Amino acid sequence: MSDAPRRGPVLIELDAPAAAPRPGPASGPRDDTPNPADAPPIDAADPHLPRPRTMEMVTRLVGRPPSRLTRFFVNSGVALFTFLLSIAALNFINDLLTRYPVLGWIGVALFALFTLAALGMAWREYRAWARFARIDAIQRQAGAALTGDSMDQARAVTDGLLALYRDRPELQWPRKRLADNRGDVFDARTLLTMAETELLAQLDQQARREIEAAARTVAAATALIPMALADVAAALAANLRMIRRMAEIYGGRAGAVGGWRLARTVITHLVATGAVAAGDDLIETVAGGGILSKVSRRFGEGVVNGALTARVGIAAMEVCRPLPFIAQPRPKVGNLVTRGLRGLFGSDERG
């Protein structure tokens, strides 16, 4: 046997001793070991990314609600101007009837035609908002049907969609297929999925093309228009037109006043859902804008403005669409901007 001494027990300290303070530059030899605490944060924003100044101005112009004092001032001013204009017109027509009866009666006829036209405009605005209220009611009923798995509410939503699109000739065959096959479904989600696939899939493609066109217009206007506020006007017009087209595609009709109110509703929805901040589907586009900004600052800003325009378009789809996205994929900003920029250079292909 060996006479080697036995080893004793080994003591392992679980708590590491406190780290000694790091020596300063003048208190000893310098330690060149890298410290992880000195590394920059990986989520720090790149200061060279372009700012979407044009779309920031557009959302500020459209989405800012006026104060009560401003609304009272505007309404009272419009009422006073209308009253004074009506009195002046009546006095003018009265004097004209006294001096020249034939011209006076012509003035009366023109005033009556103008009054009828104004009433017609008011009636069209009322009908437009009635259709929007109808679409909003279908949206709420569809949400309740999906939440409660209610087959009765799902059937009511399907009936509302069939009635909403009965005057659309391009949806004649999808309406017929849905009406023929809905009796074979006994599940609320399956019925609403069938309605979405038959009626809204084709409309979603039209909405995507409108968003791509608007994003392309805003990107080109930001990159190519050097005048101050001219690109803001072009972006505002493109966004308002896109929102009006969203309403027309999904069954609503926005008039002059209704289109502006709908735009404010879309911007409010955009802010309420937090979609203004850069999300997962916007990071790639913003990064691409940062790369392009190293070549051309205006073109980089145009890409980011186009991405925010696509965000506005997706919010308009969610506001104007009678059903939420169930089986159909929700559009992504990166895909829309990519296809829009391809169309800018003439290489867009429709699948």
PDB file of C-alpha atoms in Angstrom, residues 57-334:
ATOM      1  CA  MET A  57     -47.326  67.014 -40.555  1.00  0.00           C
ATOM      2  CA  VAL A  58     -50.188  65.195 -42.334  1.00  0.00           C
ATOM      3  CA  THR A  59     -51.216  63.254 -39.228  1.00  0.00           C
ATOM      4  CA  ARG A  60     -50.965  66.434 -37.167  1.00  0.00           C
ATOM      5  CA  LEU A  61     -53.215  68.308 -39.600  1.00  0.00           C
ATOM      6  CA  VAL A  62     -55.813  65.549 -39.895  1.00  0.00           C
ATOM      7  CA  GLY A  63     -55.783  63.962 -36.474  1.00  0.00           C
ATOM      8  CA  ARG A  64     -55.651  67.026 -34.237  1.00  0.00           C
ATOM      9  CA  PRO A  65     -59.167  67.560 -32.817  1.00  0.00           C
ATOM     10  CA  PRO A  66     -60.279  71.197 -32.616  1.00  0.00           C
ATOM     11  CA  SER A  67     -61.046  72.644 -29.219  1.00  0.00           C
ATOM     12  CA  ARG A  68     -64.567  73.539 -28.104  1.00  0.00           C
ATOM     13  CA  LEU A  69     -63.842  77.237 -28.513  1.00  0.00           C
ATOM     14  CA  THR A  70     -62.579  76.649 -32.057  1.00  0.00           C
ATOM     15  CA  ARG A  71     -65.670  74.597 -32.969  1.00  0.00           C
ATOM     16  CA  PHE A  72     -67.954  77.258 -31.491  1.00  0.00           C
ATOM     17  CA  PHE A  73     -66.118  79.990 -33.401  1.00  0.00           C
ATOM     18  CA  VAL A  74     -66.266  78.121 -36.726  1.00  0.00           C
ATOM     19  CA  ASN A  75     -69.937  77.117 -36.352  1.00  0.00           C
ATOM     20  CA  SER A  76     -71.083  80.579 -35.325  1.00  0.00           C
ATOM     21  CA  GLY A  77     -69.052  82.149 -38.134  1.00  0.00           C
ATOM     22  CA  VAL A  78     -70.539  79.812 -40.747  1.00  0.00           C
ATOM     23  CA  ALA A  79     -74.064  80.449 -39.417  1.00  0.00           C
ATOM     24  CA  LEU A  80     -73.556  84.222 -39.485  1.00  0.00           C
ATOM     25  CA  PHE A  81     -72.083  84.167 -42.986  1.00  0.00           C
ATOM     26  CA  THR A  82     -74.957  81.989 -44.278  1.00  0.00           C
ATOM     27  CA  PHE A  83     -77.541  84.276 -42.672  1.00  0.00           C
ATOM     28  CA  LEU A  84     -76.021  87.467 -44.078  1.00  0.00           C
ATOM     29  CA  LEU A  85     -75.589  85.898 -47.510  1.00  0.00           C
ATOM     30  CA  SER A  86     -79.216  84.770 -47.568  1.00  0.00           C
ATOM     31  CA  ILE A  87     -80.484  88.224 -46.551  1.00  0.00           C
ATOM     32  CA  ALA A  88     -78.330  89.894 -49.190  1.00  0.00           C
ATOM     33  CA  ALA A  89     -79.569  87.451 -51.854  1.00  0.00           C
ATOM     34  CA  LEU A  90     -83.219  87.976 -50.906  1.00  0.00           C
ATOM     35  CA  ASN A  91     -82.837  91.779 -50.961  1.00  0.00           C
ATOM     36  CA  PHE A  92     -81.114  91.599 -54.329  1.00  0.00           C
ATOM     37  CA  ILE A  93     -83.827  89.366 -55.811  1.00  0.00           C
ATOM     38  CA  ASN A  94     -86.557  91.617 -54.347  1.00  0.00           C
ATOM     39  CA  ASP A  95     -85.033  94.727 -55.927  1.00  0.00           C
ATOM     40  CA  LEU A  96     -84.574  92.827 -59.179  1.00  0.00           C
ATOM     41  CA  LEU A  97     -88.254  91.794 -59.182  1.00  0.00           C
ATOM     42  CA  THR A  98     -89.256  95.425 -58.653  1.00  0.00           C
ATOM     43  CA  ARG A  99     -87.090  96.824 -61.437  1.00  0.00           C
ATOM     44  CA  TYR A 100     -86.815  93.939 -63.899  1.00  0.00           C
ATOM     45  CA  PRO A 101     -89.485  91.295 -63.240  1.00  0.00           C
ATOM     46  CA  VAL A 102     -88.146  88.824 -65.818  1.00  0.00           C
ATOM     47  CA  LEU A 103     -84.617  88.907 -64.402  1.00  0.00           C
ATOM     48  CA  GLY A 104     -86.051  88.731 -60.903  1.00  0.00           C
ATOM     49  CA  TRP A 105     -87.921  85.497 -61.657  1.00  0.00           C
ATOM     50  CA  ILE A 106     -84.779  84.074 -63.241  1.00  0.00           C
ATOM     51  CA  GLY A 107     -82.965  84.887 -59.989  1.00  0.00           C
ATOM     52  CA  VAL A 108     -85.730  83.173 -57.985  1.00  0.00           C
ATOM     53  CA  ALA A 109     -85.404  80.045 -60.137  1.00  0.00           C
ATOM     54  CA  LEU A 110     -81.613  79.974 -59.741  1.00  0.00           C
ATOM     55  CA  PHE A 111     -81.914  80.467 -55.978  1.00  0.00           C
ATOM     56  CA  ALA A 112     -84.410  77.596 -55.806  1.00  0.00           C
ATOM     57  CA  LEU A 113     -82.073  75.348 -57.813  1.00  0.00           C
ATOM     58  CA  PHE A 114     -79.181  76.201 -55.491  1.00  0.00           C
ATOM     59  CA  THR A 115     -81.334  75.411 -52.452  1.00  0.00           C
ATOM     60  CA  LEU A 116     -82.297  72.035 -53.941  1.00  0.00           C
ATOM     61  CA  ALA A 117     -78.634  71.278 -54.708  1.00  0.00           C
ATOM     62  CA  ALA A 118     -77.652  72.135 -51.120  1.00  0.00           C
ATOM     63  CA  LEU A 119     -80.400  69.866 -49.770  1.00  0.00           C
ATOM     64  CA  GLY A 120     -79.210  67.107 -52.109  1.00  0.00           C
ATOM     65  CA  MET A 121     -75.643  67.449 -50.816  1.00  0.00           C
ATOM     66  CA  ALA A 122     -76.878  67.288 -47.232  1.00  0.00           C
ATOM     67  CA  TRP A 123     -78.966  64.179 -48.026  1.00  0.00           C
ATOM     68  CA  ARG A 124     -75.951  62.496 -49.654  1.00  0.00           C
ATOM     69  CA  GLU A 125     -73.802  63.197 -46.588  1.00  0.00           C
ATOM     70  CA  TYR A 126     -76.528  61.759 -44.362  1.00  0.00           C
ATOM     71  CA  ARG A 127     -76.788  58.594 -46.464  1.00  0.00           C
ATOM     72  CA  ALA A 128     -73.004  58.193 -46.463  1.00  0.00           C
ATOM     73  CA  TRP A 129     -72.845  58.310 -42.685  1.00  0.00           C
ATOM     74  CA  ALA A 130     -75.849  55.995 -42.471  1.00  0.00           C
ATOM     75  CA  ARG A 131     -73.903  53.414 -44.503  1.00  0.00           C
ATOM     76  CA  PHE A 132     -70.887  53.856 -42.248  1.00  0.00           C
ATOM     77  CA  ALA A 133     -73.106  53.339 -39.208  1.00  0.00           C
ATOM     78  CA  ARG A 134     -74.429  50.188 -40.867  1.00  0.00           C
ATOM     79  CA  ILE A 135     -70.905  48.859 -41.466  1.00  0.00           C
ATOM     80  CA  ASP A 136     -69.947  49.724 -37.893  1.00  0.00           C
ATOM     81  CA  ALA A 137     -72.973  47.809 -36.600  1.00  0.00           C
ATOM     82  CA  ILE A 138     -71.951  44.748 -38.665  1.00  0.00           C
ATOM     83  CA  GLN A 139     -68.419  45.002 -37.234  1.00  0.00           C
ATOM     84  CA  ARG A 140     -69.669  45.073 -33.648  1.00  0.00           C
ATOM     85  CA  GLN A 141     -72.090  42.205 -34.283  1.00  0.00           C
ATOM     86  CA  ALA A 142     -69.334  40.120 -35.875  1.00  0.00           C
ATOM     87  CA  GLY A 143     -67.074  40.702 -32.882  1.00  0.00           C
ATOM     88  CA  ALA A 144     -69.855  39.646 -30.523  1.00  0.00           C
ATOM     89  CA  ALA A 145     -70.537  36.542 -32.638  1.00  0.00           C
ATOM     90  CA  LEU A 146     -66.880  35.507 -32.548  1.00  0.00           C
ATOM     91  CA  THR A 147     -66.560  36.175 -28.833  1.00  0.00           C
ATOM     92  CA  GLY A 148     -69.731  34.356 -27.807  1.00  0.00           C
ATOM     93  CA  ASP A 149     -69.714  31.754 -30.608  1.00  0.00           C
ATOM     94  CA  SER A 150     -73.302  32.757 -31.391  1.00  0.00           C
ATOM     95  CA  MET A 151     -74.681  31.191 -34.542  1.00  0.00           C
ATOM     96  CA  ASP A 152     -77.706  33.530 -34.578  1.00  0.00           C
ATOM     97  CA  GLN A 153     -75.510  36.623 -34.584  1.00  0.00           C
ATOM     98  CA  ALA A 154     -73.278  35.084 -37.259  1.00  0.00           C
ATOM     99  CA  ARG A 155     -76.328  34.501 -39.471  1.00  0.00           C
ATOM    100  CA  ALA A 156     -77.417  38.106 -38.867  1.00  0.00           C
ATOM    101  CA  VAL A 157     -73.954  39.323 -39.881  1.00  0.00           C
ATOM    102  CA  THR A 158     -74.114  37.214 -43.049  1.00  0.00           C
ATOM    103  CA  ASP A 159     -77.535  38.622 -43.898  1.00  0.00           C
ATOM    104  CA  GLY A 160     -76.212  42.134 -43.385  1.00  0.00           C
ATOM    105  CA  LEU A 161     -73.255  41.495 -45.688  1.00  0.00           C
ATOM    106  CA  LEU A 162     -75.475  40.034 -48.414  1.00  0.00           C
ATOM    107  CA  ALA A 163     -77.744  43.077 -48.194  1.00  0.00           C
ATOM    108  CA  LEU A 164     -74.776  45.473 -48.130  1.00  0.00           C
ATOM    109  CA  TYR A 165     -73.275  44.096 -51.356  1.00  0.00           C
ATOM    110  CA  ARG A 166     -76.417  43.275 -53.288  1.00  0.00           C
ATOM    111  CA  ASP A 167     -75.787  46.149 -55.735  1.00  0.00           C
ATOM    112  CA  ARG A 168     -72.169  45.162 -56.482  1.00  0.00           C
ATOM    113  CA  PRO A 169     -72.061  43.324 -59.845  1.00  0.00           C
ATOM    114  CA  GLU A 170     -68.526  41.962 -59.281  1.00  0.00           C
ATOM    115  CA  LEU A 171     -69.765  40.194 -56.127  1.00  0.00           C
ATOM    116  CA  GLN A 172     -72.812  38.581 -57.726  1.00  0.00           C
ATOM    117  CA  TRP A 173     -71.359  35.052 -57.918  1.00  0.00           C
ATOM    118  CA  PRO A 174     -69.676  35.169 -54.487  1.00  0.00           C
ATOM    119  CA  ARG A 175     -72.982  36.310 -52.970  1.00  0.00           C
ATOM    120  CA  LYS A 176     -74.783  33.409 -54.656  1.00  0.00           C
ATOM    121  CA  ARG A 177     -72.215  30.866 -53.433  1.00  0.00           C
ATOM    122  CA  LEU A 178     -72.432  32.207 -49.888  1.00  0.00           C
ATOM    123  CA  ALA A 179     -76.231  32.174 -49.936  1.00  0.00           C
ATOM    124  CA  ASP A 180     -76.262  28.586 -51.232  1.00  0.00           C
ATOM    125  CA  ASN A 181     -73.645  27.158 -48.848  1.00  0.00           C
ATOM    126  CA  ARG A 182     -74.260  28.960 -45.568  1.00  0.00           C
ATOM    127  CA  GLY A 183     -77.015  26.524 -44.612  1.00  0.00           C
ATOM    128  CA  ASP A 184     -74.458  23.709 -44.389  1.00  0.00           C
ATOM    129  CA  VAL A 185     -72.418  25.471 -41.675  1.00  0.00           C
ATOM    130  CA  PHE A 186     -73.252  25.120 -37.966  1.00  0.00           C
ATOM    131  CA  ASP A 187     -70.329  27.015 -36.429  1.00  0.00           C
ATOM    132  CA  ALA A 188     -70.161  30.819 -36.049  1.00  0.00           C
ATOM    133  CA  ARG A 189     -66.458  31.189 -36.837  1.00  0.00           C
ATOM    134  CA  THR A 190     -66.723  28.888 -39.864  1.00  0.00           C
ATOM    135  CA  LEU A 191     -69.687  30.846 -41.214  1.00  0.00           C
ATOM    136  CA  LEU A 192     -67.936  34.197 -40.782  1.00  0.00           C
ATOM    137  CA  THR A 193     -64.779  32.747 -42.335  1.00  0.00           C
ATOM    138  CA  MET A 194     -66.826  31.638 -45.346  1.00  0.00           C
ATOM    139  CA  ALA A 195     -68.379  35.108 -45.637  1.00  0.00           C
ATOM    140  CA  GLU A 196     -64.955  36.733 -45.399  1.00  0.00           C
ATOM    141  CA  THR A 197     -63.466  34.427 -48.031  1.00  0.00           C
ATOM    142  CA  GLU A 198     -66.346  34.783 -50.491  1.00  0.00           C
ATOM    143  CA  LEU A 199     -67.080  38.515 -50.179  1.00  0.00           C
ATOM    144  CA  LEU A 200     -64.048  40.315 -48.772  1.00  0.00           C
ATOM    145  CA  ALA A 201     -61.035  38.513 -50.276  1.00  0.00           C
ATOM    146  CA  GLN A 202     -61.535  40.193 -53.655  1.00  0.00           C
ATOM    147  CA  LEU A 203     -62.137  43.571 -52.002  1.00  0.00           C
ATOM    148  CA  ASP A 204     -58.966  43.170 -49.921  1.00  0.00           C
ATOM    149  CA  GLN A 205     -56.922  42.881 -53.114  1.00  0.00           C
ATOM    150  CA  GLN A 206     -58.405  46.124 -54.424  1.00  0.00           C
ATOM    151  CA  ALA A 207     -57.671  47.814 -51.090  1.00  0.00           C
ATOM    152  CA  ARG A 208     -54.054  46.612 -51.174  1.00  0.00           C
ATOM    153  CA  ARG A 209     -53.580  48.074 -54.654  1.00  0.00           C
ATOM    154  CA  GLU A 210     -54.938  51.435 -53.469  1.00  0.00           C
ATOM    155  CA  ILE A 211     -52.558  51.426 -50.497  1.00  0.00           C
ATOM    156  CA  GLU A 212     -49.603  50.575 -52.739  1.00  0.00           C
ATOM    157  CA  ALA A 213     -50.520  53.407 -55.112  1.00  0.00           C
ATOM    158  CA  ALA A 214     -50.820  55.901 -52.254  1.00  0.00           C
ATOM    159  CA  ALA A 215     -47.512  54.804 -50.693  1.00  0.00           C
ATOM    160  CA  ARG A 216     -45.842  55.115 -54.106  1.00  0.00           C
ATOM    161  CA  THR A 217     -47.290  58.615 -54.599  1.00  0.00           C
ATOM    162  CA  VAL A 218     -46.188  59.844 -51.170  1.00  0.00           C
ATOM    163  CA  ALA A 219     -42.693  58.374 -51.544  1.00  0.00           C
ATOM    164  CA  ALA A 220     -42.263  59.966 -54.972  1.00  0.00           C
ATOM    165  CA  ALA A 221     -43.671  63.323 -53.807  1.00  0.00           C
ATOM    166  CA  THR A 222     -41.303  63.426 -50.829  1.00  0.00           C
ATOM    167  CA  ALA A 223     -38.289  62.465 -52.920  1.00  0.00           C
ATOM    168  CA  LEU A 224     -38.945  64.627 -55.985  1.00  0.00           C
ATOM    169  CA  ILE A 225     -40.737  67.790 -54.784  1.00  0.00           C
ATOM    170  CA  PRO A 226     -38.175  70.209 -53.343  1.00  0.00           C
ATOM    171  CA  MET A 227     -40.594  73.006 -52.390  1.00  0.00           C
ATOM    172  CA  ALA A 228     -41.557  73.383 -48.746  1.00  0.00           C
ATOM    173  CA  LEU A 229     -45.113  72.287 -47.839  1.00  0.00           C
ATOM    174  CA  ALA A 230     -45.729  71.128 -51.418  1.00  0.00           C
ATOM    175  CA  ASP A 231     -44.881  67.545 -50.469  1.00  0.00           C
ATOM    176  CA  VAL A 232     -47.167  67.900 -47.422  1.00  0.00           C
ATOM    177  CA  ALA A 233     -50.050  68.947 -49.676  1.00  0.00           C
ATOM    178  CA  ALA A 234     -49.375  66.055 -52.056  1.00  0.00           C
ATOM    179  CA  ALA A 235     -49.176  63.537 -49.193  1.00  0.00           C
ATOM    180  CA  LEU A 236     -52.367  64.916 -47.622  1.00  0.00           C
ATOM    181  CA  ALA A 237     -54.248  64.648 -50.918  1.00  0.00           C
ATOM    182  CA  ALA A 238     -52.953  61.098 -51.509  1.00  0.00           C
ATOM    183  CA  ASN A 239     -53.941  59.943 -48.017  1.00  0.00           C
ATOM    184  CA  LEU A 240     -57.419  61.505 -48.202  1.00  0.00           C
ATOM    185  CA  ARG A 241     -58.005  59.909 -51.599  1.00  0.00           C
ATOM    186  CA  MET A 242     -56.818  56.540 -50.293  1.00  0.00           C
ATOM    187  CA  ILE A 243     -59.158  56.718 -47.287  1.00  0.00           C
ATOM    188  CA  ARG A 244     -62.101  57.650 -49.520  1.00  0.00           C
ATOM    189  CA  ARG A 245     -61.294  54.722 -51.802  1.00  0.00           C
ATOM    190  CA  MET A 246     -61.183  52.370 -48.796  1.00  0.00           C
ATOM    191  CA  ALA A 247     -64.712  53.473 -47.929  1.00  0.00           C
ATOM    192  CA  GLU A 248     -65.926  53.004 -51.506  1.00  0.00           C
ATOM    193  CA  ILE A 249     -64.326  49.564 -51.826  1.00  0.00           C
ATOM    194  CA  TYR A 250     -65.916  48.178 -48.661  1.00  0.00           C
ATOM    195  CA  GLY A 251     -69.376  49.624 -49.244  1.00  0.00           C
ATOM    196  CA  GLY A 252     -69.322  53.158 -47.868  1.00  0.00           C
ATOM    197  CA  ARG A 253     -69.522  56.459 -49.698  1.00  0.00           C
ATOM    198  CA  ALA A 254     -67.649  59.399 -48.216  1.00  0.00           C
ATOM    199  CA  GLY A 255     -68.710  62.862 -49.334  1.00  0.00           C
ATOM    200  CA  ALA A 256     -66.775  66.084 -48.917  1.00  0.00           C
ATOM    201  CA  VAL A 257     -67.406  66.530 -45.193  1.00  0.00           C
ATOM    202  CA  GLY A 258     -67.718  62.804 -44.555  1.00  0.00           C
ATOM    203  CA  GLY A 259     -64.330  62.096 -46.121  1.00  0.00           C
ATOM    204  CA  TRP A 260     -62.594  64.485 -43.741  1.00  0.00           C
ATOM    205  CA  ARG A 261     -64.426  63.065 -40.727  1.00  0.00           C
ATOM    206  CA  LEU A 262     -63.562  59.545 -41.858  1.00  0.00           C
ATOM    207  CA  ALA A 263     -59.896  60.560 -42.123  1.00  0.00           C
ATOM    208  CA  ARG A 264     -59.999  61.834 -38.549  1.00  0.00           C
ATOM    209  CA  THR A 265     -61.589  58.550 -37.446  1.00  0.00           C
ATOM    210  CA  VAL A 266     -58.809  56.587 -39.166  1.00  0.00           C
ATOM    211  CA  ILE A 267     -56.056  58.695 -37.555  1.00  0.00           C
ATOM    212  CA  THR A 268     -57.746  58.298 -34.150  1.00  0.00           C
ATOM    213  CA  HIS A 269     -57.852  54.519 -34.682  1.00  0.00           C
ATOM    214  CA  LEU A 270     -54.199  54.605 -35.719  1.00  0.00           C
ATOM    215  CA  VAL A 271     -53.184  56.390 -32.520  1.00  0.00           C
ATOM    216  CA  ALA A 272     -55.465  54.315 -30.276  1.00  0.00           C
ATOM    217  CA  THR A 273     -54.047  51.009 -31.519  1.00  0.00           C
ATOM    218  CA  GLY A 274     -50.449  52.216 -31.170  1.00  0.00           C
ATOM    219  CA  ALA A 275     -49.755  51.663 -34.858  1.00  0.00           C
ATOM    220  CA  VAL A 276     -47.882  54.966 -35.210  1.00  0.00           C
ATOM    221  CA  ALA A 277     -44.856  53.462 -33.453  1.00  0.00           C
ATOM    222  CA  ALA A 278     -42.541  51.296 -35.507  1.00  0.00           C
ATOM    223  CA  GLY A 279     -43.574  47.680 -35.068  1.00  0.00           C
ATOM    224  CA  ASP A 280     -42.211  44.406 -36.373  1.00  0.00           C
ATOM    225  CA  ASP A 281     -43.607  44.979 -39.867  1.00  0.00           C
ATOM    226  CA  LEU A 282     -42.091  48.470 -40.096  1.00  0.00           C
ATOM    227  CA  ILE A 283     -38.542  47.795 -38.851  1.00  0.00           C
ATOM    228  CA  GLU A 284     -37.288  46.470 -42.201  1.00  0.00           C
ATOM    229  CA  THR A 285     -38.768  49.412 -44.097  1.00  0.00           C
ATOM    230  CA  VAL A 286     -37.310  51.973 -41.682  1.00  0.00           C
ATOM    231  CA  ALA A 287     -33.927  50.260 -41.903  1.00  0.00           C
ATOM    232  CA  GLY A 288     -34.146  50.399 -45.687  1.00  0.00           C
ATOM    233  CA  GLY A 289     -34.946  54.091 -45.472  1.00  0.00           C
ATOM    234  CA  GLY A 290     -31.879  54.578 -43.283  1.00  0.00           C
ATOM    235  CA  ILE A 291     -29.680  52.875 -45.868  1.00  0.00           C
ATOM    236  CA  LEU A 292     -31.151  54.909 -48.713  1.00  0.00           C
ATOM    237  CA  SER A 293     -30.773  58.121 -46.692  1.00  0.00           C
ATOM    238  CA  LYS A 294     -26.998  57.660 -46.922  1.00  0.00           C
ATOM    239  CA  VAL A 295     -27.381  57.968 -50.695  1.00  0.00           C
ATOM    240  CA  SER A 296     -30.215  60.524 -50.810  1.00  0.00           C
ATOM    241  CA  ARG A 297     -31.797  62.059 -47.716  1.00  0.00           C
ATOM    242  CA  ARG A 298     -35.023  62.930 -49.525  1.00  0.00           C
ATOM    243  CA  PHE A 299     -35.413  59.434 -50.938  1.00  0.00           C
ATOM    244  CA  GLY A 300     -34.858  57.893 -47.508  1.00  0.00           C
ATOM    245  CA  GLU A 301     -37.557  60.153 -46.075  1.00  0.00           C
ATOM    246  CA  GLY A 302     -39.798  59.175 -48.979  1.00  0.00           C
ATOM    247  CA  VAL A 303     -39.497  55.473 -48.120  1.00  0.00           C
ATOM    248  CA  VAL A 304     -40.386  56.102 -44.467  1.00  0.00           C
ATOM    249  CA  ASN A 305     -43.280  58.403 -45.432  1.00  0.00           C
ATOM    250  CA  GLY A 306     -44.542  55.729 -47.807  1.00  0.00           C
ATOM    251  CA  ALA A 307     -44.370  53.190 -44.969  1.00  0.00           C
ATOM    252  CA  LEU A 308     -46.437  55.428 -42.690  1.00  0.00           C
ATOM    253  CA  THR A 309     -48.914  55.960 -45.543  1.00  0.00           C
ATOM    254  CA  ALA A 310     -49.266  52.179 -45.762  1.00  0.00           C
ATOM    255  CA  ARG A 311     -49.911  52.145 -42.000  1.00  0.00           C
ATOM    256  CA  VAL A 312     -52.685  54.704 -42.495  1.00  0.00           C
ATOM    257  CA  GLY A 313     -54.116  52.548 -45.294  1.00  0.00           C
ATOM    258  CA  ILE A 314     -54.160  49.433 -43.099  1.00  0.00           C
ATOM    259  CA  ALA A 315     -55.926  51.413 -40.373  1.00  0.00           C
ATOM    260  CA  ALA A 316     -58.463  52.592 -42.973  1.00  0.00           C
ATOM    261  CA  MET A 317     -59.030  48.959 -43.976  1.00  0.00           C
ATOM    262  CA  GLU A 318     -59.701  48.028 -40.350  1.00  0.00           C
ATOM    263  CA  VAL A 319     -62.151  50.919 -39.949  1.00  0.00           C
ATOM    264  CA  CYS A 320     -64.048  50.399 -43.220  1.00  0.00           C
ATOM    265  CA  ARG A 321     -63.937  46.579 -43.397  1.00  0.00           C
ATOM    266  CA  PRO A 322     -67.231  45.013 -42.252  1.00  0.00           C
ATOM    267  CA  LEU A 323     -65.441  41.987 -40.720  1.00  0.00           C
ATOM    268  CA  PRO A 324     -62.184  41.654 -38.791  1.00  0.00           C
ATOM    269  CA  PHE A 325     -59.357  39.658 -40.306  1.00  0.00           C
ATOM    270  CA  ILE A 326     -60.234  36.027 -39.514  1.00  0.00           C
ATOM    271  CA  ALA A 327     -58.794  33.737 -42.198  1.00  0.00           C
ATOM    272  CA  GLN A 328     -57.482  36.324 -44.665  1.00  0.00           C
ATOM    273  CA  PRO A 329     -53.965  37.562 -43.864  1.00  0.00           C
ATOM    274  CA  ARG A 330     -53.647  41.069 -42.500  1.00  0.00           C
ATOM    275  CA  PRO A 331     -51.560  43.242 -44.843  1.00  0.00           C
ATOM    276  CA  LYS A 332     -48.035  44.092 -43.765  1.00  0.00           C
ATOM    277  CA  VAL A 333     -46.351  47.434 -44.276  1.00  0.00           C
ATOM    278  CA  GLY A 334     -43.145  45.975 -45.693  1.00  0.00           C
TER     279      GLY A 334
END
